[in-house]
mmCIF file of C-alpha atoms in Angstrom:
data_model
loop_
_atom_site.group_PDB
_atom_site.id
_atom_site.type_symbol
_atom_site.label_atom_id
_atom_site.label_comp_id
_atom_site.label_asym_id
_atom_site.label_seq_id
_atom_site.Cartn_x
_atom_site.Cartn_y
_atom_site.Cartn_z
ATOM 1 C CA UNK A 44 -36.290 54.880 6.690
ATOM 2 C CA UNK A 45 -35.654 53.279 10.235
ATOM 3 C CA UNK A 46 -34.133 54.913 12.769
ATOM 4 C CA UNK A 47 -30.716 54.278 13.523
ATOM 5 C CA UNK A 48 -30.472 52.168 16.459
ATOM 6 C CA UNK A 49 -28.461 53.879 19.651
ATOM 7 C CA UNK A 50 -25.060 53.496 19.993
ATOM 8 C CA UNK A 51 -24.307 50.293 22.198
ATOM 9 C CA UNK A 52 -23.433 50.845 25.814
ATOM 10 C CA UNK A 53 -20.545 50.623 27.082
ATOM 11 C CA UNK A 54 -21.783 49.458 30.754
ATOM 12 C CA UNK A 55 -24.336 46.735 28.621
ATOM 13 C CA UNK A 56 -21.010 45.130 26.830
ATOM 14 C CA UNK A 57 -19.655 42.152 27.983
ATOM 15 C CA UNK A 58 -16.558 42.423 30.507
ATOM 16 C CA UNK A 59 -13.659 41.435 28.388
ATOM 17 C CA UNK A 60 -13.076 38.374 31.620
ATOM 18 C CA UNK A 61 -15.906 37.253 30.893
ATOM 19 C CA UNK A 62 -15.600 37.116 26.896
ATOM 20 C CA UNK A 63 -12.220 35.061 27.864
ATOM 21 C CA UNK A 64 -13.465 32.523 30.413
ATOM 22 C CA UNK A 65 -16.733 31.480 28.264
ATOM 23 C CA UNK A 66 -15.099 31.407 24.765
ATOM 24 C CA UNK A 67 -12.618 29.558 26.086
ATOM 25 C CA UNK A 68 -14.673 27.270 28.143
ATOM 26 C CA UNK A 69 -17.078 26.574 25.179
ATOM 27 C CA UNK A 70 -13.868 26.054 22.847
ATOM 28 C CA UNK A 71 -12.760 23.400 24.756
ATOM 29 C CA UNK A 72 -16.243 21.747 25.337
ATOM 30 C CA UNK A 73 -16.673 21.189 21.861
ATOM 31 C CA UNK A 74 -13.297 20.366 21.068
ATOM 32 C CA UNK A 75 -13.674 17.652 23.415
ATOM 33 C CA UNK A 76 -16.418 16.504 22.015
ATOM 34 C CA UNK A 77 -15.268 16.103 18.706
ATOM 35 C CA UNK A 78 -11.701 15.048 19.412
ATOM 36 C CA UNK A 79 -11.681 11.466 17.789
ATOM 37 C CA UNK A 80 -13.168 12.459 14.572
ATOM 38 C CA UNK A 81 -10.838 15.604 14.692
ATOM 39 C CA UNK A 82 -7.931 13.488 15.225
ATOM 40 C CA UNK A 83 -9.171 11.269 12.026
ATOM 41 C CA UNK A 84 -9.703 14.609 9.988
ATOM 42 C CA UNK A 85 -5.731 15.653 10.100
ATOM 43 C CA UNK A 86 -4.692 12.193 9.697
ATOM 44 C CA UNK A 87 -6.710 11.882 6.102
ATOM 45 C CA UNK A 88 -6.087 15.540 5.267
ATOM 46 C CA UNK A 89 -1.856 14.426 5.925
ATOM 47 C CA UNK A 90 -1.336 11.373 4.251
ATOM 48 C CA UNK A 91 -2.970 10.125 0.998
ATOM 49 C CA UNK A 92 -5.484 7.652 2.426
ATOM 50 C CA UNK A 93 -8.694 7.713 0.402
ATOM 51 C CA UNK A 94 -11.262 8.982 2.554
ATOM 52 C CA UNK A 95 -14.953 7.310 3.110
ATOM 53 C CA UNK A 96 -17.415 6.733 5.858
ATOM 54 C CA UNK A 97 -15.711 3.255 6.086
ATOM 55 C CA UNK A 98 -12.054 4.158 6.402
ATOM 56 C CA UNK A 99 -13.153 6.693 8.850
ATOM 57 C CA UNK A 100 -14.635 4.120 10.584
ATOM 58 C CA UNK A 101 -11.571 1.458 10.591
ATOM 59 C CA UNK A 102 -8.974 3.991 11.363
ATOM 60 C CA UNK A 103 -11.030 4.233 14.604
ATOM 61 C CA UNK A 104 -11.021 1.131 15.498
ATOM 62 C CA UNK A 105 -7.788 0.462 14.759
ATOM 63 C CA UNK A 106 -6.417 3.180 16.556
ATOM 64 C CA UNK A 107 -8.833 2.121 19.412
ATOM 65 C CA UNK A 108 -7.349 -1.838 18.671
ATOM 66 C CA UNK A 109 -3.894 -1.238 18.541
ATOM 67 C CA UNK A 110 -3.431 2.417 20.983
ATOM 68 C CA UNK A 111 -5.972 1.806 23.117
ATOM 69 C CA UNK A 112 -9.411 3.625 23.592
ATOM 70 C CA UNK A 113 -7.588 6.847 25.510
ATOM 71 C CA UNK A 114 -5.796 7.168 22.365
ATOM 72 C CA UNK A 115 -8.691 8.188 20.034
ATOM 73 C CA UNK A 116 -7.446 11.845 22.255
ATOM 74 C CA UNK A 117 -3.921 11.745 21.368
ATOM 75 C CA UNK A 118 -3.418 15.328 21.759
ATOM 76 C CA UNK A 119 -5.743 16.387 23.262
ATOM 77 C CA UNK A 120 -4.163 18.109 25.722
ATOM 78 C CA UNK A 121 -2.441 20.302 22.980
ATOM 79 C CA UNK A 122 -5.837 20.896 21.634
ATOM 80 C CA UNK A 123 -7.437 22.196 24.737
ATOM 81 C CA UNK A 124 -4.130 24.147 25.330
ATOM 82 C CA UNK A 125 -4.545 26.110 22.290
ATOM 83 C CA UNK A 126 -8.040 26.180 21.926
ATOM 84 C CA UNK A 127 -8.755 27.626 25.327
ATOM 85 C CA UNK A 128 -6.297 31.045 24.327
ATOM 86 C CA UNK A 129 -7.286 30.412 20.616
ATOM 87 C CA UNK A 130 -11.393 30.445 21.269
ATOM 88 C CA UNK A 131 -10.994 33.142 24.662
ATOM 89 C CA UNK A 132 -8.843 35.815 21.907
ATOM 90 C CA UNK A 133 -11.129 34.681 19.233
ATOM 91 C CA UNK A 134 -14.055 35.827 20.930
ATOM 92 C CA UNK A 135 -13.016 38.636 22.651
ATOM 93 C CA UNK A 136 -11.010 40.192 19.518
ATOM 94 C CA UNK A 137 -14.314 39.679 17.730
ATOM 95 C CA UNK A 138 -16.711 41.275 20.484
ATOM 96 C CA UNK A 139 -13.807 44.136 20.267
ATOM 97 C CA UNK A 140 -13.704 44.641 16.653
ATOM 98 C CA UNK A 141 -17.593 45.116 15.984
ATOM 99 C CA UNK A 142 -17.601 47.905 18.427
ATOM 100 C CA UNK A 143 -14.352 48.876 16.537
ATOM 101 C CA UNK A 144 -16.526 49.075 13.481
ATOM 102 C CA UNK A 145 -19.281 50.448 14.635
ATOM 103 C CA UNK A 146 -21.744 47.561 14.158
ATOM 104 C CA UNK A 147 -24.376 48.519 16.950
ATOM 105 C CA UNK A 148 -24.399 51.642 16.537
ATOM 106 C CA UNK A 149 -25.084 51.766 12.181
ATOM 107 C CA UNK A 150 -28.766 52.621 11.109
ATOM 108 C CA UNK A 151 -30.853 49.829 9.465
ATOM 109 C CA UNK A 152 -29.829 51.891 6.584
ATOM 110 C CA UNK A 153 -26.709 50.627 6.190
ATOM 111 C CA UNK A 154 -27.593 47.032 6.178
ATOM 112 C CA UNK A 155 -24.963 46.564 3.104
ATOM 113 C CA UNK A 156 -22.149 48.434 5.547
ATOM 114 C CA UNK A 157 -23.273 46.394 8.492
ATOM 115 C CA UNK A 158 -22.689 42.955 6.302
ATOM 116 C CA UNK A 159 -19.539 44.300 5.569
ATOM 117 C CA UNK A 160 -18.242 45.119 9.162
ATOM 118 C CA UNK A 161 -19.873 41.629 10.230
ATOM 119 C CA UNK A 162 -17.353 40.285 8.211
ATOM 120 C CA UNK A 163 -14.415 42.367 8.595
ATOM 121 C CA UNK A 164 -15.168 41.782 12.217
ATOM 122 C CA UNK A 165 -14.944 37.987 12.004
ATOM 123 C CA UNK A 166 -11.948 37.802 10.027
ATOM 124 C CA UNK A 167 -9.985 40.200 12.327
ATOM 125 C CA UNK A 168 -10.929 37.643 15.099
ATOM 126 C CA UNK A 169 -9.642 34.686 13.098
ATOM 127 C CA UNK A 170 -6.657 36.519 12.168
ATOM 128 C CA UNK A 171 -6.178 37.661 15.789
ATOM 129 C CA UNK A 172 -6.231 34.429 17.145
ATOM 130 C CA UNK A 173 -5.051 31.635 14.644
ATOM 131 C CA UNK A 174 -1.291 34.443 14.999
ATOM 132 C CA UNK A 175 -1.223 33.958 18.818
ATOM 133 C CA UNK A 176 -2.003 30.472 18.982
ATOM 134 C CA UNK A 177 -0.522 28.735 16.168
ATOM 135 C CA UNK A 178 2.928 26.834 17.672
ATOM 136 C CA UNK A 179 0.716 24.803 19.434
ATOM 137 C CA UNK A 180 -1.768 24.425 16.313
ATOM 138 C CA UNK A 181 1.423 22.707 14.874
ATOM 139 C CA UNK A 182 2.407 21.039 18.018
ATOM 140 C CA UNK A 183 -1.586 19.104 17.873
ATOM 141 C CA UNK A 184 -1.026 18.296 14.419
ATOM 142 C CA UNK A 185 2.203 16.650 14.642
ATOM 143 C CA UNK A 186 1.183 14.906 17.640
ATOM 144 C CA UNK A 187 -2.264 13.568 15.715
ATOM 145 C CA UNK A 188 -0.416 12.166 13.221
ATOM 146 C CA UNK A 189 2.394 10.109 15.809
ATOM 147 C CA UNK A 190 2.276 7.550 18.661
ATOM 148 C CA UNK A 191 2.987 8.676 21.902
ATOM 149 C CA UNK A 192 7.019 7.178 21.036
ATOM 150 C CA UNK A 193 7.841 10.324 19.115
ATOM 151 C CA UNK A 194 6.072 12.977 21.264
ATOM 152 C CA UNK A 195 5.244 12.275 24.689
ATOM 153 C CA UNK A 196 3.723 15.375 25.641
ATOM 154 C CA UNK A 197 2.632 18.787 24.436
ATOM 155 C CA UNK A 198 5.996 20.532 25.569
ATOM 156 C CA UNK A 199 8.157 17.701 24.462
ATOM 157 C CA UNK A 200 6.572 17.894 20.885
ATOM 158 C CA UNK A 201 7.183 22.352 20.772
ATOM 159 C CA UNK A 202 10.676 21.872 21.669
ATOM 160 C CA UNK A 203 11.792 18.612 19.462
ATOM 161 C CA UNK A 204 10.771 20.813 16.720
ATOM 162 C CA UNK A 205 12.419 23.586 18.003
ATOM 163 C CA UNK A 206 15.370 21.249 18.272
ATOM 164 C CA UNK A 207 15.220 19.626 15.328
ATOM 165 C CA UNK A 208 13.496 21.454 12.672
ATOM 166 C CA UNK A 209 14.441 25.067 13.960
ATOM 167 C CA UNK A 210 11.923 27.779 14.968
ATOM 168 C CA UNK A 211 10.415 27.853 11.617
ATOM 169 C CA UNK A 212 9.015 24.605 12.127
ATOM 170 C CA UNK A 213 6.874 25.865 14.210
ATOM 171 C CA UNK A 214 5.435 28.453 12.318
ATOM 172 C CA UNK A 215 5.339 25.623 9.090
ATOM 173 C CA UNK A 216 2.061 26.435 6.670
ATOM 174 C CA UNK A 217 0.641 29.912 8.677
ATOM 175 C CA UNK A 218 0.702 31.701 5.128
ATOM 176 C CA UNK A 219 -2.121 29.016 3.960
ATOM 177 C CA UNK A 220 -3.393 29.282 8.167
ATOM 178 C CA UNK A 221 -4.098 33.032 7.621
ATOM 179 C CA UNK A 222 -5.521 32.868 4.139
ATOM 180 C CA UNK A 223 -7.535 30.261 5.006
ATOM 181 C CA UNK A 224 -9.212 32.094 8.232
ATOM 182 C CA UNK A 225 -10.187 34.880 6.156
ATOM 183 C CA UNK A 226 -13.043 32.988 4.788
ATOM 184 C CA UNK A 227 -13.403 30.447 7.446
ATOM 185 C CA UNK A 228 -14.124 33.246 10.322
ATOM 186 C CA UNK A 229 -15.582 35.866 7.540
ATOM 187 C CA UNK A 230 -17.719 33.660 6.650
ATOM 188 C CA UNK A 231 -18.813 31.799 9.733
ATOM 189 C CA UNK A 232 -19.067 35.169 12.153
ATOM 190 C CA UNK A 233 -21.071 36.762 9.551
ATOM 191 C CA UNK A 234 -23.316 33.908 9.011
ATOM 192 C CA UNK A 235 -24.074 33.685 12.603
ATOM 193 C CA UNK A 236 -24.795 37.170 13.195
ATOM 194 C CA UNK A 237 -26.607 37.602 10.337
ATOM 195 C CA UNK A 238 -28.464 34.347 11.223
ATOM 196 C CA UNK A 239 -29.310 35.999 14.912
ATOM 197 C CA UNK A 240 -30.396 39.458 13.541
ATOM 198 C CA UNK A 241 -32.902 37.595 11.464
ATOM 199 C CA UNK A 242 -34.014 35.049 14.233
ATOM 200 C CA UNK A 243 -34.226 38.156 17.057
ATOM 201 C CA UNK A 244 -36.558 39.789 13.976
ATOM 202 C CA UNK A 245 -39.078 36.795 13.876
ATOM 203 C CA UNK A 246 -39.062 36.307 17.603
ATOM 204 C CA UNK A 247 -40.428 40.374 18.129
ATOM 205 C CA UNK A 248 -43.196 40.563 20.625
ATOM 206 C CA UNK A 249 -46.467 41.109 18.226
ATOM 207 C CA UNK A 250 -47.672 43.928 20.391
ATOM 208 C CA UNK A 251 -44.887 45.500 21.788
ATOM 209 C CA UNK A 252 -42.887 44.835 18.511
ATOM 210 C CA UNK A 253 -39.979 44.772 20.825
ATOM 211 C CA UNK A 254 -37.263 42.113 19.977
ATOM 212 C CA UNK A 255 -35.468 39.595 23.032
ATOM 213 C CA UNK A 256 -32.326 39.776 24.048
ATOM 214 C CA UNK A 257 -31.064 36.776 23.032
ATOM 215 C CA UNK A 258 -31.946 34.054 21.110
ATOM 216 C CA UNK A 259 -33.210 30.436 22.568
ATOM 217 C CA UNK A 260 -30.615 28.069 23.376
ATOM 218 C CA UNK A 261 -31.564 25.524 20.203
ATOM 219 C CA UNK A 262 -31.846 28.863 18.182
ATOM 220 C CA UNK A 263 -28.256 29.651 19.218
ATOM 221 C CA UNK A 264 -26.873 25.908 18.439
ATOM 222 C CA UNK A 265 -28.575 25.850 14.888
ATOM 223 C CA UNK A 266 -27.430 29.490 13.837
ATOM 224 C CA UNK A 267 -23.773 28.655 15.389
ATOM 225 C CA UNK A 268 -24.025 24.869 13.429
ATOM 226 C CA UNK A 269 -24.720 26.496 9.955
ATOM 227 C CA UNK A 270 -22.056 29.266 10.281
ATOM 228 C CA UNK A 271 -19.613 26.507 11.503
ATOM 229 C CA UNK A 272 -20.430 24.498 7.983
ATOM 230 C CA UNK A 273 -20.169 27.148 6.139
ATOM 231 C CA UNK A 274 -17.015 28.830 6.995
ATOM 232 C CA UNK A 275 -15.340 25.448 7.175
ATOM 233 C CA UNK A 276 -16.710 24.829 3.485
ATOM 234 C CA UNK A 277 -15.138 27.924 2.178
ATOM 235 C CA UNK A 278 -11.711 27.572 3.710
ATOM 236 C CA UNK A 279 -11.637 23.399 3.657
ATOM 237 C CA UNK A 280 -8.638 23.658 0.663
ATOM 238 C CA UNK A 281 -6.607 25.674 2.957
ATOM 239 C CA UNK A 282 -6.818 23.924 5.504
ATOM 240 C CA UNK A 283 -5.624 20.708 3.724
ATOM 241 C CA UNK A 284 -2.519 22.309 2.568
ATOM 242 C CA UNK A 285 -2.187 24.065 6.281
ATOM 243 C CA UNK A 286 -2.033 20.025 7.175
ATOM 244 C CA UNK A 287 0.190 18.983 4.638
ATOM 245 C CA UNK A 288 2.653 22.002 5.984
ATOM 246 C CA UNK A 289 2.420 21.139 9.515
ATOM 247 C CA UNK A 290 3.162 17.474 8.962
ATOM 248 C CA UNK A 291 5.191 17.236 6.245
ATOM 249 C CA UNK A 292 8.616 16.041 7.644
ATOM 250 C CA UNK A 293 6.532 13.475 9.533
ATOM 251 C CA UNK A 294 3.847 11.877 6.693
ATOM 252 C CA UNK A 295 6.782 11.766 4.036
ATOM 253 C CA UNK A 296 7.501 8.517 6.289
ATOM 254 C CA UNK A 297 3.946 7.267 6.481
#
């Protein structure tokens, strides 16, 4: 039997600040990155058009044809204003909740418990987040799915369905939001930690036996990339219906 590992020190944990500002930051990073195929994403998961490699590609170049190249980030700004909150709480909830559970400090023992709390851990995260942040998740969507005519800014999109549609509106498909981030941040936090546990485990010095710190930066990007497909795999139906919620007064037109 190993010995349990030591309880994880509290002066070695990362300052809640700095959980915020890098989650955040790195949120919005990739976000921005991936903002014209993310835009494509809601607009197929909204409306019925048949999705293939080729209508992906048309709808961006007719959006780029007909909006202008600027508009392949039509709400964008809504993205990176909920994403920067959404990833900062995600992060920091999640750092907070496996010291909640205990994770550092369990013995090797309990790898089947630690598995456990790795997921519990992720999926009080997601929850955590997706409930603080989710007006402007609808907000984004609606705006994805419209020209710049209907809603001409972040604000101007919250309150016309606050106007309009009523405060419900802008809580329209969380039931299906916080089912679906059960799996999608279960599944993806677990896979990643699990992932780094096994990469630190390969990488121990062979004389010291001692394990690094962290992992190497193409390490990290490969372990985050698989937990990303995976807990977007197991939560994908959700997240179409989530869609469907969020746009529904708006697509019934398209």
């Amino acid at each position: 039997m190993h010995p349990a590992t030591k309880p994880e020190d509290s002066s070695h944990r990362v300052p809640i600040a700095i959980n915020i500002l890098t989650g955040g930051l790195a949120g919005c990073v990739a976000k921005t990155t991936i903002a014209p195929l993310d835009r494509a994403k809601i607009n197929f998961q909204s409306t019925r058009m048949p999705f293939n490699v080729r209508s992906l590609i048309q709808f961006l170049k007719n959006t780029y044809q007909e909006q202008g190249f600027m508009c392949l980030w039509r709400g964008h700004t809504a993205t990176l204003a909920r994403i920067f909150p959404y990833s900062a709480i995600q992060y920091s909830a999640h750092d907070h909740y496996k010291h909640l559970l205990g994770i550092s400090s369990a013995s090797h023992s309990e790898i089947s418990y630690i598995r456990l709390r790795r997921f519990l851990a992720g999926v009080g995260a997601g929850t955590t987040s997706v409930t603080c942040t989710y007006p402007l998740d609808v907000a984004r969507a609606r705006m994805a799915v419209t020209t710049a005519s209907k809603y001409s800014s972040l604000f101007h999109a919250i309150r016309a369905l606050y106007t309009e549609e009523g405060l419900s509106a802008l809580y329209r498909g969380f039931s299906p939001a916080l089912l679906g981030i059960i799996p999608y941040a279960g599944t993806a936090f677990f896979t990643f930690e699990t992932l780094k546990e096994t990469c630190l485990d390969r990488n121990k010095d062979p004389i010291t036996g001692k394990r690094p710190k962290k992992l190497y930066p193409f390490e990290n990007l490969c372990c985050g990339a698989v937990a990303g497909i995976l807990g977007q795999t197991a939560s994908y139906p959700l997240d179409i219906v989530r869609r469907r919620m969020q746009t529904a007064n708006i697509t019934e037109l398209i």
